[in-house]
CSV table of C-alpha atoms and ligand atoms in Angstrom, one decimal:
chain,number,residue,atom,x,y,z
A,1,MET,CA,-102.2,-109.2,-152.7
A,2,ALA,CA,-101.1,-107.4,-155.8
A,3,ARG,CA,-103.8,-106.0,-158.0
A,4,ILE,CA,-104.1,-104.6,-161.6
A,5,THR,CA,-105.9,-101.3,-161.3
A,6,ALA,CA,-105.6,-99.9,-164.8
A,7,SER,CA,-104.3,-100.4,-168.4
A,8,VAL,CA,-102.8,-97.9,-170.7
A,9,TYR,CA,-102.6,-98.2,-174.5
A,10,THR,CA,-100.3,-96.1,-176.7
A,11,SER,CA,-98.4,-95.9,-180.0
A,12,HIS,CA,-94.6,-95.8,-179.7
A,13,VAL,CA,-93.5,-93.8,-182.8
A,14,PRO,CA,-89.7,-93.3,-182.5
A,15,ALA,CA,-89.8,-89.8,-183.9
A,16,ILE,CA,-91.9,-88.8,-180.8
A,17,GLY,CA,-88.9,-89.7,-178.7
A,18,ALA,CA,-86.6,-87.8,-180.9
A,19,ALA,CA,-88.9,-84.7,-180.8
A,20,LEU,CA,-88.8,-84.8,-177.0
A,21,ASP,CA,-85.1,-85.5,-176.8
A,22,GLN,CA,-84.3,-82.6,-179.2
A,23,GLY,CA,-86.6,-80.1,-177.5
A,24,LYS,CA,-89.1,-80.0,-180.4
A,25,SER,CA,-92.2,-80.8,-178.5
A,26,ASP,CA,-93.5,-77.2,-178.7
A,27,GLU,CA,-93.4,-77.2,-182.5
A,28,PRO,CA,-96.9,-77.0,-184.0
A,29,TYR,CA,-96.6,-80.5,-185.6
A,30,TRP,CA,-95.6,-82.2,-182.3
A,31,ARG,CA,-97.7,-80.0,-180.0
A,32,LYS,CA,-100.9,-81.7,-181.4
A,33,VAL,CA,-99.4,-85.1,-180.5
A,34,PHE,CA,-98.3,-84.2,-177.0
A,35,ALA,CA,-101.6,-82.5,-176.2
A,36,GLY,CA,-103.2,-85.9,-176.2
A,37,TYR,CA,-101.0,-86.9,-173.3
A,38,GLU,CA,-101.4,-84.0,-171.0
A,39,PHE,CA,-104.3,-85.6,-169.1
A,40,SER,CA,-102.4,-88.9,-169.0
A,41,ARG,CA,-99.3,-87.4,-167.3
A,42,GLN,CA,-101.4,-86.0,-164.5
A,43,TRP,CA,-103.4,-89.2,-164.3
A,44,LEU,CA,-100.2,-91.3,-164.0
A,45,LYS,CA,-98.9,-89.1,-161.2
A,46,GLU,CA,-102.2,-89.4,-159.3
A,47,SER,CA,-102.6,-93.2,-159.9
A,48,ARG,CA,-99.2,-93.9,-158.4
A,49,PRO,CA,-98.5,-97.4,-159.8
A,50,ASP,CA,-96.0,-99.5,-157.9
A,51,VAL,CA,-95.1,-101.5,-161.0
A,52,ILE,CA,-95.8,-101.1,-164.7
A,53,PHE,CA,-96.0,-104.4,-166.7
A,54,LEU,CA,-95.1,-103.0,-170.1
A,55,VAL,CA,-96.0,-105.0,-173.2
A,56,TYR,CA,-94.0,-103.9,-176.2
A,57,ASN,CA,-92.1,-105.1,-179.2
A,58,ASP,CA,-88.4,-105.1,-179.7
A,59,HIS,CA,-87.5,-103.9,-183.2
A,60,ALA,CA,-84.6,-106.3,-184.0
A,61,THR,CA,-82.6,-104.4,-181.4
A,62,ALA,CA,-82.1,-106.6,-178.3
A,63,PHE,CA,-82.9,-109.9,-180.1
A,64,SER,CA,-81.5,-109.1,-183.6
A,65,LEU,CA,-82.8,-111.5,-186.2
A,66,ASP,CA,-80.6,-114.4,-184.9
A,67,PHE,CA,-83.2,-115.5,-182.4
A,68,ILE,CA,-86.7,-114.3,-182.0
A,69,PRO,CA,-88.8,-115.2,-178.9
A,70,THR,CA,-92.6,-115.0,-179.4
A,71,PHE,CA,-93.1,-113.8,-175.8
A,72,ALA,CA,-90.2,-112.7,-173.5
A,73,ILE,CA,-90.4,-111.5,-169.9
A,74,GLY,CA,-87.7,-109.3,-168.4
A,75,THR,CA,-86.5,-110.6,-165.0
A,76,ALA,CA,-83.5,-108.3,-164.7
A,77,ALA,CA,-82.9,-105.6,-162.0
A,78,GLY,CA,-82.5,-102.9,-164.7
A,79,TYR,CA,-82.5,-102.2,-168.4
A,80,ALA,CA,-80.5,-99.6,-170.4
A,81,PRO,CA,-81.9,-97.6,-173.3
A,82,ALA,CA,-80.7,-99.3,-176.5
A,83,ASP,CA,-78.5,-97.8,-179.1
A,84,GLU,CA,-80.7,-98.0,-182.2
A,85,GLY,CA,-78.1,-96.4,-184.5
A,86,TRP,CA,-78.0,-92.8,-183.2
A,87,GLY,CA,-76.7,-93.6,-179.7
A,88,PRO,CA,-79.0,-94.5,-176.8
A,89,ARG,CA,-81.9,-92.1,-176.1
A,90,PRO,CA,-80.9,-89.6,-173.3
A,91,VAL,CA,-83.5,-91.0,-170.9
A,92,PRO,CA,-83.2,-92.6,-167.4
A,93,LYS,CA,-82.4,-96.3,-167.1
A,94,VAL,CA,-85.4,-98.5,-166.5
A,95,THR,CA,-85.5,-100.2,-163.1
A,96,GLY,CA,-86.9,-103.7,-163.2
A,97,HIS,CA,-88.9,-105.8,-160.6
A,98,PRO,CA,-87.2,-109.2,-160.6
A,99,GLU,CA,-89.3,-110.7,-157.8
A,100,LEU,CA,-92.7,-109.9,-159.4
A,101,ALA,CA,-91.4,-110.7,-162.9
A,102,SER,CA,-90.1,-114.1,-161.7
A,103,HIS,CA,-93.4,-114.8,-160.0
A,104,ILE,CA,-95.4,-114.0,-163.2
A,105,ALA,CA,-93.0,-116.1,-165.3
A,106,GLN,CA,-93.6,-119.1,-162.9
A,107,SER,CA,-97.3,-118.7,-162.9
A,108,VAL,CA,-97.8,-118.0,-166.6
A,109,ILE,CA,-95.4,-120.8,-167.8
A,110,GLN,CA,-97.2,-123.2,-165.5
A,111,ASP,CA,-100.4,-122.0,-167.1
A,112,ASP,CA,-99.0,-123.3,-170.5
A,113,PHE,CA,-97.6,-120.1,-172.1
A,114,ASP,CA,-94.0,-120.7,-173.1
A,115,LEU,CA,-92.2,-117.5,-172.1
A,116,THR,CA,-88.5,-116.7,-172.8
A,117,ILE,CA,-86.8,-115.5,-169.6
A,118,VAL,CA,-84.6,-112.5,-170.3
A,119,ASN,CA,-82.0,-111.7,-167.6
A,120,ARG,CA,-80.2,-109.0,-169.6
A,121,MET,CA,-81.2,-106.7,-172.5
A,122,ASP,CA,-81.4,-103.1,-173.6
A,123,VAL,CA,-84.8,-101.6,-174.4
A,124,ASP,CA,-85.6,-99.8,-177.6
A,125,HIS,CA,-88.1,-97.1,-178.6
A,126,GLY,CA,-90.9,-99.7,-178.2
A,127,LEU,CA,-90.6,-99.4,-174.5
A,128,THR,CA,-89.0,-96.0,-173.9
A,129,VAL,CA,-91.3,-93.9,-176.1
A,130,PRO,CA,-94.5,-94.9,-174.2
A,131,LEU,CA,-92.7,-94.1,-170.9
A,132,SER,CA,-91.7,-90.7,-172.3
A,133,LEU,CA,-95.2,-90.0,-173.6
A,134,MET,CA,-96.7,-90.8,-170.2
A,135,CYS,CA,-94.1,-89.2,-168.0
A,136,GLY,CA,-92.7,-86.3,-170.2
A,137,ALA,CA,-89.1,-85.5,-170.7
A,138,GLN,CA,-86.8,-86.8,-167.9
A,139,ASP,CA,-83.2,-85.9,-167.0
A,140,PRO,CA,-81.2,-89.0,-168.1
A,141,VAL,CA,-78.9,-88.8,-165.0
A,142,HIS,CA,-80.9,-87.2,-162.2
A,143,GLY,CA,-84.4,-88.1,-163.4
A,144,ALA,CA,-86.2,-91.4,-163.0
A,145,TRP,CA,-89.2,-93.2,-164.3
A,146,PRO,CA,-92.1,-93.2,-161.7
A,147,CYS,CA,-91.7,-96.9,-160.7
A,148,PRO,CA,-90.2,-100.2,-161.6
A,149,VAL,CA,-91.1,-101.6,-165.0
A,150,ILE,CA,-91.4,-105.3,-166.2
A,151,PRO,CA,-90.6,-105.4,-169.9
A,152,PHE,CA,-92.7,-108.0,-171.8
A,153,ALA,CA,-91.6,-108.3,-175.4
A,154,VAL,CA,-93.8,-109.7,-178.1
A,155,ASN,CA,-92.6,-110.7,-181.6
A,156,VAL,CA,-94.6,-108.7,-184.2
A,157,VAL,CA,-91.6,-108.1,-186.4
A,158,GLN,CA,-90.8,-111.5,-188.0
A,159,TYR,CA,-93.6,-113.9,-189.1
A,160,PRO,CA,-95.2,-115.9,-187.7
A,161,VAL,CA,-96.7,-113.6,-185.1
A,162,PRO,CA,-99.0,-114.7,-182.2
A,163,SER,CA,-102.7,-114.4,-182.7
A,164,GLY,CA,-104.9,-111.9,-181.0
A,165,ARG,CA,-106.7,-114.8,-179.3
A,166,ARG,CA,-103.5,-116.0,-177.8
A,167,CYS,CA,-102.5,-112.5,-176.7
A,168,PHE,CA,-105.9,-112.0,-175.0
A,169,ALA,CA,-105.6,-115.4,-173.2
A,170,LEU,CA,-102.1,-114.6,-172.1
A,171,GLY,CA,-103.4,-111.3,-170.6
A,172,ARG,CA,-105.8,-113.5,-168.6
A,173,ALA,CA,-102.9,-115.6,-167.3
A,174,ILE,CA,-100.9,-112.5,-166.4
A,175,ARG,CA,-104.0,-111.2,-164.5
A,176,LYS,CA,-104.1,-114.5,-162.5
A,177,ALA,CA,-100.4,-114.3,-161.8
A,178,VAL,CA,-100.5,-110.8,-160.5
A,179,ALA,CA,-103.5,-111.6,-158.3
A,180,SER,CA,-101.5,-114.4,-156.6
A,181,TYR,CA,-98.5,-112.3,-155.7
A,182,ASP,CA,-98.3,-111.8,-152.0
A,183,ALA,CA,-97.6,-108.1,-151.7
A,184,ASP,CA,-99.8,-105.1,-151.7
A,185,LEU,CA,-98.8,-103.7,-155.1
A,186,ASN,CA,-100.7,-101.4,-157.5
A,187,VAL,CA,-99.9,-102.8,-160.9
A,188,GLN,CA,-100.7,-101.2,-164.3
A,189,VAL,CA,-100.5,-103.1,-167.5
A,190,TRP,CA,-99.6,-101.1,-170.6
A,191,GLY,CA,-100.2,-102.3,-174.2
A,192,THR,CA,-98.1,-100.4,-176.8
A,193,GLY,CA,-97.4,-100.1,-180.5
A,194,GLY,CA,-99.8,-99.4,-183.4
A,195,MET,CA,-102.1,-98.0,-184.6
A,196,SER,CA,-102.3,-98.3,-188.4
A,197,HIS,CA,-99.0,-97.9,-190.2
A,198,GLN,CA,-96.9,-99.4,-192.9
A,199,LEU,CA,-93.3,-98.5,-193.2
A,200,GLN,CA,-92.3,-100.1,-196.5
A,201,GLY,CA,-93.5,-101.4,-199.8
A,202,PRO,CA,-96.1,-100.0,-202.2
A,203,ARG,CA,-98.5,-99.3,-199.4
A,204,ALA,CA,-96.0,-97.4,-197.2
A,205,GLY,CA,-97.8,-94.5,-195.4
A,206,LEU,CA,-101.1,-96.4,-195.1
A,207,ILE,CA,-103.4,-95.0,-192.4
A,208,ASN,CA,-106.9,-96.4,-191.7
A,209,ALA,CA,-108.6,-94.1,-189.2
A,210,GLU,CA,-112.0,-95.8,-189.5
A,211,TRP,CA,-110.6,-99.2,-188.7
A,212,ASP,CA,-108.4,-97.8,-185.9
A,213,ASN,CA,-111.4,-96.1,-184.2
A,214,ARG,CA,-113.5,-99.2,-184.5
A,215,PHE,CA,-110.6,-101.1,-182.9
A,216,LEU,CA,-110.6,-98.7,-180.0
A,217,ASP,CA,-114.4,-99.1,-179.6
A,218,ARG,CA,-114.2,-102.8,-179.6
A,219,LEU,CA,-111.1,-103.0,-177.3
A,220,ILE,CA,-113.2,-101.2,-174.8
A,221,ALA,CA,-116.6,-102.9,-175.3
A,222,GLU,CA,-116.0,-106.4,-176.7
A,223,PRO,CA,-112.3,-107.4,-176.4
A,224,ASP,CA,-113.1,-111.1,-176.5
A,225,LYS,CA,-114.7,-110.7,-179.9
A,226,LEU,CA,-111.9,-108.4,-181.1
A,227,ALA,CA,-109.5,-111.1,-180.1
A,228,GLU,CA,-110.9,-113.3,-182.8
A,229,VAL,CA,-109.8,-111.0,-185.6
A,230,PRO,CA,-107.1,-112.9,-187.6
A,231,HIS,CA,-103.6,-111.4,-188.1
A,232,ILE,CA,-104.2,-111.0,-191.9
A,233,GLU,CA,-107.0,-108.5,-191.2
A,234,TYR,CA,-104.6,-106.3,-189.2
A,235,VAL,CA,-102.1,-106.4,-192.1
A,236,ARG,CA,-104.7,-105.7,-194.7
A,237,GLU,CA,-106.6,-103.0,-192.9
A,238,ALA,CA,-104.0,-101.4,-190.6
A,239,GLY,CA,-100.8,-102.0,-192.6
A,240,SER,CA,-97.8,-104.4,-192.1
A,241,GLU,CA,-96.8,-102.6,-188.8
A,242,GLY,CA,-100.5,-102.4,-187.7
A,243,ILE,CA,-100.0,-105.9,-186.4
A,244,GLU,CA,-98.3,-104.3,-183.4
A,245,LEU,CA,-101.9,-103.8,-182.1
A,246,VAL,CA,-102.2,-107.4,-181.0
A,247,MET,CA,-100.1,-106.4,-178.1
A,248,TRP,CA,-103.0,-104.2,-176.8
A,249,LEU,CA,-105.0,-107.4,-176.4
A,250,ILE,CA,-102.5,-108.7,-173.8
A,251,ALA,CA,-103.1,-105.6,-171.6
A,252,ARG,CA,-106.9,-105.7,-172.2
A,253,GLY,CA,-106.9,-109.4,-171.3
A,254,ALA,CA,-105.3,-108.6,-168.0
A,255,MET,CA,-108.2,-106.4,-167.0
A,256,SER,CA,-111.3,-107.5,-165.0
A,257,ASP,CA,-114.3,-109.0,-166.8
A,258,ALA,CA,-116.5,-106.1,-165.7
A,259,PRO,CA,-116.7,-103.2,-168.2
A,260,PRO,CA,-113.8,-100.8,-167.6
A,261,ARG,CA,-114.0,-97.1,-166.8
A,262,VAL,CA,-112.7,-95.1,-169.8
A,263,ARG,CA,-110.6,-92.3,-168.4
A,264,HIS,CA,-109.1,-91.0,-171.6
A,265,ARG,CA,-109.2,-91.6,-175.3
A,266,PHE,CA,-107.1,-89.9,-178.0
A,267,TYR,CA,-106.5,-90.4,-181.7
A,268,HIS,CA,-104.3,-88.3,-184.0
A,269,VAL,CA,-102.9,-88.4,-187.5
A,270,PRO,CA,-100.1,-87.9,-188.4
A,271,ALA,CA,-97.1,-88.6,-186.2
A,272,SER,CA,-94.2,-89.7,-188.5
A,273,ASN,CA,-95.8,-92.6,-190.5
A,274,THR,CA,-98.2,-93.7,-187.9
A,275,ALA,CA,-101.7,-93.0,-186.5
A,276,VAL,CA,-101.3,-92.3,-182.8
A,277,GLY,CA,-103.9,-94.0,-180.6
A,278,HIS,CA,-104.1,-93.8,-176.8
A,279,LEU,CA,-106.5,-95.1,-174.2
A,280,ILE,CA,-106.6,-95.3,-170.4
A,281,LEU,CA,-108.9,-97.8,-168.9
A,282,GLU,CA,-109.4,-98.3,-165.2
A,283,ASN,CA,-110.8,-101.4,-163.5
A,284,ALA,CA,-114.3,-100.6,-162.2
B,1,DHB,C1,-92.5,-95.6,-187.0
B,1,DHB,C2,-93.4,-96.4,-186.3
B,1,DHB,C3,-93.0,-97.5,-185.6
B,1,DHB,O1,-93.9,-98.3,-184.9
B,1,DHB,C4,-91.7,-97.9,-185.6
B,1,DHB,O2,-91.3,-99.0,-184.9
B,1,DHB,C5,-90.7,-97.2,-186.4
B,1,DHB,C6,-91.1,-96.1,-187.1
B,1,DHB,C7,-92.9,-94.4,-187.8
B,1,DHB,O3,-94.1,-94.0,-187.8
B,1,DHB,O4,-92.0,-93.8,-188.4
B,2,FE,FE1,-92.9,-100.1,-184.1
């Protein structure tokens, strides 16, 4: 049977992708960011996932503002990096896993979560930057990401957004779905976005390191209680874009009930307008 072995949590700041793509990762400003992922790159190589279930948000790129699914699962065979205004990032195409994705869709929808099925879309920085952080720079033509990826998009851009409670319960349903897939697959679930940031309005530039670090503590130790935090607290304490953090609860909900093993923890300010947070948890 397929099994979820670990979860990874990371911010997705687009300027991180640009720094890598433009060969700036050795500049002092960026070196401090990438230093937090050196362990992670080695860890990812050694943990050898067969599939990454990658929870992220689309930034009005694939879905525009014409239609906005709350939860959308990618069932395609592949996904191209999106053009977000400066041309597509020079990174490899993402290979999908249509069989496992369809199985998860079947199981999770029958478990009462209304997912949108996506058979074709491009993926923006929300998905490609976490892959770049965890894998390092890749040749767009001859390189490849380490394994197939199932994109799972969550609406945190246009209100109303899903609650932390719903995200955590959805993670539980994804866990059950993976466990009932009849193939010996090592699956990782990644939760991305966050941490505190606000990109517009009078509070633009807001960072709340104390709240972020408490979020990391609680995500590890008491995710069920953390899931009760209402969306307004994210916005108040972590800024309007801090709401991206509810996606981390999907990945955490997919983990076993037993306390996880914390393999890595990193927190750094600044990276563009955002506090970068990163965790690797393994199932005990
Ligand atoms: C930034 C962060 C984001 O999450 C995003 O989607 C766009 C920009 C930033 O820090 O600049
Ligand atoms: Fe974002």
